[in-house]
mmCIF file of C-alpha atoms in Angstrom:
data_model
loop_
_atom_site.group_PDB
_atom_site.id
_atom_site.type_symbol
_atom_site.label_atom_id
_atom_site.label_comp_id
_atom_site.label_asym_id
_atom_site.label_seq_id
_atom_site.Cartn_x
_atom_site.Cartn_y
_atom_site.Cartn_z
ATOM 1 C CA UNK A 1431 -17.525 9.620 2.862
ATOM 2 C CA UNK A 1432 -17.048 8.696 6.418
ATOM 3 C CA UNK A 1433 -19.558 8.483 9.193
ATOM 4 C CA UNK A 1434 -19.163 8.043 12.744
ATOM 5 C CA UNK A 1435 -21.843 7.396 15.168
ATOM 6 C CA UNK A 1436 -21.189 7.402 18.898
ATOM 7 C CA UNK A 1437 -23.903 6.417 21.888
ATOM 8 C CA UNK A 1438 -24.481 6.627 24.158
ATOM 9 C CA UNK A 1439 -25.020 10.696 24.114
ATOM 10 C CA UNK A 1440 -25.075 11.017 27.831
ATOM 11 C CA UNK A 1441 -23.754 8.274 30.351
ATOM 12 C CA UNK A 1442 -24.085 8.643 34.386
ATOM 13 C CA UNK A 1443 -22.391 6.486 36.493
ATOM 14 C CA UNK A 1444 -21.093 6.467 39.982
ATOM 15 C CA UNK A 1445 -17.921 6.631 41.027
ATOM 16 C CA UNK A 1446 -15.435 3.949 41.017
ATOM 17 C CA UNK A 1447 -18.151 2.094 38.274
ATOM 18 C CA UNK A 1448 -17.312 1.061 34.499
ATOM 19 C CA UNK A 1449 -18.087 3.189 31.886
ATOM 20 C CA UNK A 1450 -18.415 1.872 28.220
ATOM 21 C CA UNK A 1451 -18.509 3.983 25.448
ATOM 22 C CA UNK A 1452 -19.389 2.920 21.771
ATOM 23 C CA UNK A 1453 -18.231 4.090 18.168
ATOM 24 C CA UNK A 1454 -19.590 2.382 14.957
ATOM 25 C CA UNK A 1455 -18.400 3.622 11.433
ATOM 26 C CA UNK A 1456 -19.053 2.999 7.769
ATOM 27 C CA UNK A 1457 -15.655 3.287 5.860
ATOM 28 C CA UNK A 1458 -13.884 0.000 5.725
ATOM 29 C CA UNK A 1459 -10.644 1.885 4.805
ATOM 30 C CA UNK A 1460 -10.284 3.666 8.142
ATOM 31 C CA UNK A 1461 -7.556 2.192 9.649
ATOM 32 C CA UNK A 1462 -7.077 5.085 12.649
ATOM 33 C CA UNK A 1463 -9.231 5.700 15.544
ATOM 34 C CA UNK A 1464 -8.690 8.434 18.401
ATOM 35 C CA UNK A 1465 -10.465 8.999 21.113
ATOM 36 C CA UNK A 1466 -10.991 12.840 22.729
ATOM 37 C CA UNK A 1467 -11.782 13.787 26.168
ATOM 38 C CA UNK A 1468 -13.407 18.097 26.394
ATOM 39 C CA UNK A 1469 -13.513 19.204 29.622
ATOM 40 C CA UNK A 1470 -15.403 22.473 30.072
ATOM 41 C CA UNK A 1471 -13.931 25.424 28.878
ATOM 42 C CA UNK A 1472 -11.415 23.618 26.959
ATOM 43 C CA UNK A 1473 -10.888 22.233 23.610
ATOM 44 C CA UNK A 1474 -10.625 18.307 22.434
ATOM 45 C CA UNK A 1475 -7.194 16.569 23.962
ATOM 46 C CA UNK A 1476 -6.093 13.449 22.788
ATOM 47 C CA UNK A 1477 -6.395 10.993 25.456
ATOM 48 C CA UNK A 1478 -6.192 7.603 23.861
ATOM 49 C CA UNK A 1479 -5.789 6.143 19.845
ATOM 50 C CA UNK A 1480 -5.878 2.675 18.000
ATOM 51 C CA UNK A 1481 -4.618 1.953 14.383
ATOM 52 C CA UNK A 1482 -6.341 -0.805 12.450
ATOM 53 C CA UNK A 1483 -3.564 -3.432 13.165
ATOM 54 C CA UNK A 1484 -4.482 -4.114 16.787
ATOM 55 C CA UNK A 1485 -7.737 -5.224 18.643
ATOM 56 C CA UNK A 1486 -6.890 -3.392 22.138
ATOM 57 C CA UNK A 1487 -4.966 -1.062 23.636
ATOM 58 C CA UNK A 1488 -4.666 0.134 27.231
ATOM 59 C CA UNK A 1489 -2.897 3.217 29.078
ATOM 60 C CA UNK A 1490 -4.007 2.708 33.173
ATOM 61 C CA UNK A 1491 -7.711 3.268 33.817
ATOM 62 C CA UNK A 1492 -8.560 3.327 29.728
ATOM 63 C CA UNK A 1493 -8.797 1.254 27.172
ATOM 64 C CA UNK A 1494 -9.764 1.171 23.667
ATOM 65 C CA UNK A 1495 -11.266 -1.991 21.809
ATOM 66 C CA UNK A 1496 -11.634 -2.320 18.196
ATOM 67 C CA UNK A 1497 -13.588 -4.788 15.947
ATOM 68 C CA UNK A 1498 -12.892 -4.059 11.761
ATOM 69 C CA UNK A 1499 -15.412 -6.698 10.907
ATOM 70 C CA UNK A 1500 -18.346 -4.909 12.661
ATOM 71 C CA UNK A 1501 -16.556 -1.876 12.367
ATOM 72 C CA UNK A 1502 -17.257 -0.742 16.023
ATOM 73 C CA UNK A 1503 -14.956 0.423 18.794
ATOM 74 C CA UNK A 1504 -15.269 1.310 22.039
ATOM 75 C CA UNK A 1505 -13.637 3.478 25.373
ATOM 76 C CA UNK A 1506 -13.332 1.897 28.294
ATOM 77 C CA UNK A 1507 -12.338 3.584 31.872
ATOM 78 C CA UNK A 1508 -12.601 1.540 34.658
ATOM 79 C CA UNK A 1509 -12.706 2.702 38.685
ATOM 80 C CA UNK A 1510 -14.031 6.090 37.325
ATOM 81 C CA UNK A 1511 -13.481 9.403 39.223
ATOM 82 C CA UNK A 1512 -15.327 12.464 39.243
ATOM 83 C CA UNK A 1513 -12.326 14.372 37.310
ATOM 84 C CA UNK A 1514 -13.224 11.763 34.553
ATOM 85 C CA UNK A 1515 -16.290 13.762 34.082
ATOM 86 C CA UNK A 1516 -16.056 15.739 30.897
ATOM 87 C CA UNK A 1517 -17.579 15.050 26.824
ATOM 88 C CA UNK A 1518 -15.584 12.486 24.944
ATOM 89 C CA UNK A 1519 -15.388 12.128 20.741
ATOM 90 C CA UNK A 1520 -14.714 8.992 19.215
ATOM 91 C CA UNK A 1521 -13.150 9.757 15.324
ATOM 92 C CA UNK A 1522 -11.730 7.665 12.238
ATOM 93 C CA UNK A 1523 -9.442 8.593 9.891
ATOM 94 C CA UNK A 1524 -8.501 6.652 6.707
ATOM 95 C CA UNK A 1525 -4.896 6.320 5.123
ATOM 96 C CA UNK A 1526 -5.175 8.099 1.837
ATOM 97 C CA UNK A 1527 -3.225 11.782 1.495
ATOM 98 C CA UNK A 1528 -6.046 13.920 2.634
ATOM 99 C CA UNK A 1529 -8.466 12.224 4.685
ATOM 100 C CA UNK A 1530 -9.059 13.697 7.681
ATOM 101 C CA UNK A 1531 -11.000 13.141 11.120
ATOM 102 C CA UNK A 1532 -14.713 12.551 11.021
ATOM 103 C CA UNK A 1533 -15.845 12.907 14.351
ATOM 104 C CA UNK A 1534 -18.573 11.062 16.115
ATOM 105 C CA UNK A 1535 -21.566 13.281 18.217
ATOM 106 C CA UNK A 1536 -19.576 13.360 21.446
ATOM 107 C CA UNK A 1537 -20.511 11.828 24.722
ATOM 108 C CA UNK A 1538 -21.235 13.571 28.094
ATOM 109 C CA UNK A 1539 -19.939 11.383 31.025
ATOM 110 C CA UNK A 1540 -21.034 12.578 34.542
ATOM 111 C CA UNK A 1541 -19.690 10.725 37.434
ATOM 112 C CA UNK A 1542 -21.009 11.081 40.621
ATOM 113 C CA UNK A 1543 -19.256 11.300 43.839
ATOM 114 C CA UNK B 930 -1.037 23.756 27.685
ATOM 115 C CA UNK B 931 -1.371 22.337 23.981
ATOM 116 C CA UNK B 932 1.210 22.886 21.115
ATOM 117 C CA UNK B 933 -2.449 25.016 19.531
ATOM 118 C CA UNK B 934 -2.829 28.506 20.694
ATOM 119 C CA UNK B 935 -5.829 30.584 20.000
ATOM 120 C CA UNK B 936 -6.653 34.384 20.538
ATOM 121 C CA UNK B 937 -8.698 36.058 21.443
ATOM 122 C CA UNK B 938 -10.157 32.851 23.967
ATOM 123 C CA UNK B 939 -14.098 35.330 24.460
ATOM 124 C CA UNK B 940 -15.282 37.565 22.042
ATOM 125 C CA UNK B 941 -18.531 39.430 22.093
ATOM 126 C CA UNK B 942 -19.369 41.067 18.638
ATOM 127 C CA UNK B 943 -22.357 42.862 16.971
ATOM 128 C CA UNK B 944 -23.993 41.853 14.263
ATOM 129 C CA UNK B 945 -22.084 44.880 12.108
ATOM 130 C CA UNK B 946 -18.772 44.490 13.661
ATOM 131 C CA UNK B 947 -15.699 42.994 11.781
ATOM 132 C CA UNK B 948 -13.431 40.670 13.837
ATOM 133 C CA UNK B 949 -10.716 38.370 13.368
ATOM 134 C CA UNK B 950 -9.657 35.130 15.087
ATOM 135 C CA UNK B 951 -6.072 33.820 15.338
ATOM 136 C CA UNK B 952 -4.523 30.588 16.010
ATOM 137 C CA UNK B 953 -0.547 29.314 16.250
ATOM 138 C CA UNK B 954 0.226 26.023 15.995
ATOM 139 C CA UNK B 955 4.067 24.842 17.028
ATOM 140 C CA UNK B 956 3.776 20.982 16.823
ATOM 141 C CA UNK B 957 5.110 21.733 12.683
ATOM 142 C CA UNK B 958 2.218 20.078 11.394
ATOM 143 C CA UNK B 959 1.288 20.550 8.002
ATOM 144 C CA UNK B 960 -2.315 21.229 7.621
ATOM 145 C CA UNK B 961 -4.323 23.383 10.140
ATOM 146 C CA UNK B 962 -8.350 23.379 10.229
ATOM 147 C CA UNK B 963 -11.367 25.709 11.979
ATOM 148 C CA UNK B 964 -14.082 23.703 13.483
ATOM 149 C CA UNK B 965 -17.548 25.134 14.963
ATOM 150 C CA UNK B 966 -18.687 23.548 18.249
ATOM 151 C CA UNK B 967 -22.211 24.266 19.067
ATOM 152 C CA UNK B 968 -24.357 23.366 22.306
ATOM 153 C CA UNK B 969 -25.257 19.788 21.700
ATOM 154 C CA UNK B 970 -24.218 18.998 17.530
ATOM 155 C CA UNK B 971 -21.335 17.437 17.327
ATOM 156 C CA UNK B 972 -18.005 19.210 15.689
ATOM 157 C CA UNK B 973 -18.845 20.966 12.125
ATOM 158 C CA UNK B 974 -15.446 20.958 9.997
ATOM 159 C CA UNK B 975 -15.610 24.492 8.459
ATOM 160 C CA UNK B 976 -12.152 24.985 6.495
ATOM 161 C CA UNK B 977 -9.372 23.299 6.112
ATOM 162 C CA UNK B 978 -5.620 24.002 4.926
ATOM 163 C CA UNK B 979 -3.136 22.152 3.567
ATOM 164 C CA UNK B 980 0.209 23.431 3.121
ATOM 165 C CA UNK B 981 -1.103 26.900 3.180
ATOM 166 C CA UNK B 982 -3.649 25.878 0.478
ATOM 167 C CA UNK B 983 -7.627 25.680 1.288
ATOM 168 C CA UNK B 984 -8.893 22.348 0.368
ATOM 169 C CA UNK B 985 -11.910 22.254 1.973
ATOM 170 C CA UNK B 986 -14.573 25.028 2.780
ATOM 171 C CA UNK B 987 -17.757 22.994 3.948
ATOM 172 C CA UNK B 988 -20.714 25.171 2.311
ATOM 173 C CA UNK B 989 -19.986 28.271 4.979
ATOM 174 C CA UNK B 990 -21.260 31.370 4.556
ATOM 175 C CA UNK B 991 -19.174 33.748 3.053
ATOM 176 C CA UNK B 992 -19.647 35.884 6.726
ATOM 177 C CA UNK B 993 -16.471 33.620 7.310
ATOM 178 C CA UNK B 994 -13.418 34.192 6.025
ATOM 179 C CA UNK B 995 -9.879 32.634 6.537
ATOM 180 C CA UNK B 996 -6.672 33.164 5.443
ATOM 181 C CA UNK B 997 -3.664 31.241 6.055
ATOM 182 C CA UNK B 998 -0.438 33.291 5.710
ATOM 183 C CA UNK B 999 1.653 30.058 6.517
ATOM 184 C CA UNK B 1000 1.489 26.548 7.833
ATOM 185 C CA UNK B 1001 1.997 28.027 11.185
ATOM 186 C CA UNK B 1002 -0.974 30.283 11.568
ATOM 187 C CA UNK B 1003 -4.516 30.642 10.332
ATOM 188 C CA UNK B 1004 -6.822 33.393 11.038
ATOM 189 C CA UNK B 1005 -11.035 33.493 10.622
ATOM 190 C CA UNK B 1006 -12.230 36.771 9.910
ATOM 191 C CA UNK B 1007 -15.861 37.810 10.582
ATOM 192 C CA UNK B 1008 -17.933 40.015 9.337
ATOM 193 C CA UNK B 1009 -22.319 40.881 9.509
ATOM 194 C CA UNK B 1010 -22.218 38.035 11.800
ATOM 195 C CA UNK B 1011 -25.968 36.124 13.435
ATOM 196 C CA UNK B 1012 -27.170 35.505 16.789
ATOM 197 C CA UNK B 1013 -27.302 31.627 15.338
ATOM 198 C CA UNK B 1014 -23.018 31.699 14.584
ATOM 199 C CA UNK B 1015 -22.520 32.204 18.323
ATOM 200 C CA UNK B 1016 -20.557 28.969 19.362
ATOM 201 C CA UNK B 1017 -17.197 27.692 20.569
ATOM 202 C CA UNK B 1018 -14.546 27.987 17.433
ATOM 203 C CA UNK B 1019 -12.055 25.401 17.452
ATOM 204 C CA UNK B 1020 -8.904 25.515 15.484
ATOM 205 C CA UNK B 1021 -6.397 22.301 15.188
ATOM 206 C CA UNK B 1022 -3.955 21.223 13.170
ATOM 207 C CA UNK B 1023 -2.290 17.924 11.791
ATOM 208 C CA UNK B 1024 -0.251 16.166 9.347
ATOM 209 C CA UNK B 1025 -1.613 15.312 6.662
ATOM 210 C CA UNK B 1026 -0.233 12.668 3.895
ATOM 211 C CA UNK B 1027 -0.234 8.836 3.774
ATOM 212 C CA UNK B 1028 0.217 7.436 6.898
ATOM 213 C CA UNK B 1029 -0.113 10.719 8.458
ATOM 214 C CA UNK B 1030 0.787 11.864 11.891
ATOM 215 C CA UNK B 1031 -0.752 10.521 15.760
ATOM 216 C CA UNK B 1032 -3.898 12.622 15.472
ATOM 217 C CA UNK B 1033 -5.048 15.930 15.313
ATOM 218 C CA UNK B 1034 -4.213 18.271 18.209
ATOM 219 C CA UNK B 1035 -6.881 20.930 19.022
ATOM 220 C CA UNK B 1036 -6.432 24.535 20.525
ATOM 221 C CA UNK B 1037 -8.671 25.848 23.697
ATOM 222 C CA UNK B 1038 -11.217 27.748 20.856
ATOM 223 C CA UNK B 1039 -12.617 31.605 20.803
ATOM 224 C CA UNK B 1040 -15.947 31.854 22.809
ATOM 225 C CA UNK B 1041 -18.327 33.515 20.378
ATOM 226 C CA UNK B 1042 -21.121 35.157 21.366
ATOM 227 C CA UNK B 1043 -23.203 37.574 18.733
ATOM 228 C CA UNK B 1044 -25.361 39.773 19.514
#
């Protein structure tokens, strides 16, 4: 089956810094890859999601990159804020009937004022 | 608020109690799911439905028990619960089917805390 690993498992930056975080997984047949954002208290919302048949994808401060031959892909938010602070889950999904979302470990993002 | 609702949102049960979780999806997704969410592991699928049919139960104890009377809603009943099942429980839902839908939408999750 699938596996997803994500790292880093905790990432501080400061405000208005980059943050970069990286997905790698094994199934070559995934071909859908969402990325969640928990805040605390709350469950896993959508915030951003790439299919298979495009390399980037960007909606204001985030972006999503994606590279099938490695199979890695990564969340990017740039000028972070502290509301950006929260645990985010990269996941792929293949396209059979079925297959579902195999999460990676999560990521805790702090951003500091 | 999300298209995922979940009662009760805290629960504090004893290790002989009998309880029961709900959650209502409204998005008219086809397949709806319980996850476990415990301090620092990442999400544990626990059951899944499809259709109103379980196709997946991921070795859980038999403590846990769901039903599904309809696509719409799914339910966890618990029973002789341990201190170790206290977590977050998150229930989502999704199409499923070639192609299938934008993702998988996730309600707020039942607090669990046994004592």
């Amino acid at each position: 089956g699938e596996n997803v690993e994500q790292h880093p498992s905790t990432l501080s930056v400061q405000e208005g810094d980059s943050a970069v975080i990286k997905c790698t997984y094994s199934d070559s047949a995934s071909n859908y890859f969402p990325w969640y954002k928990q805040e605390l208290g709350k469950g896993p919302q959508l915030i951003i999601d790439i299919r298979s048949n495009v390399g980037e994808k960007k909606d204001q401060r985030i972006a999503v990159t994606l590279n099938k031959t490695a199979k890695h892909f990564s969340l990017h938010i740039t000028e972070t804020q502290p509301e950006d602070s929260a645990v985010y889950f990269c996941a792929a999904r293949g396209n059979n009937a079925g297959n579902m979302l195999t999460f990676g470990g999560g990521t805790r993002l702090m951003v500091k004022p | 608020e999300t298209g995922v609702t979940q009662t009760p949102r805290h629960l504090v049960m004893g290790m002989t109690n009998k309880k029961s979780l709900k959650c209502e999806q409204h998005l008219g997704h086809n397949a709806m799911y319980w996850y476990k969410q415990s301090a620092k592991k990442p999400l544990e699928l626990m059951f899944v439905y499809n259709f109103k049919e379980q196709t997946e139960n991921n070795s859980v104890p038999s403590r846990f028990s769901p039903e599904c009377p309809n696509s719409s809603h799914l339910f966890l009943h618990l029973h002789t619960l341990q201190p170790e099942d206290s977590a977050l429980y998150l229930c989502a839902s999704s199409h499923l089917g070639v192609g299938g839908g934008p993702g998988t939408d996730f309600g707020p999750g039942t607090r669990l805390l046994v004592l």
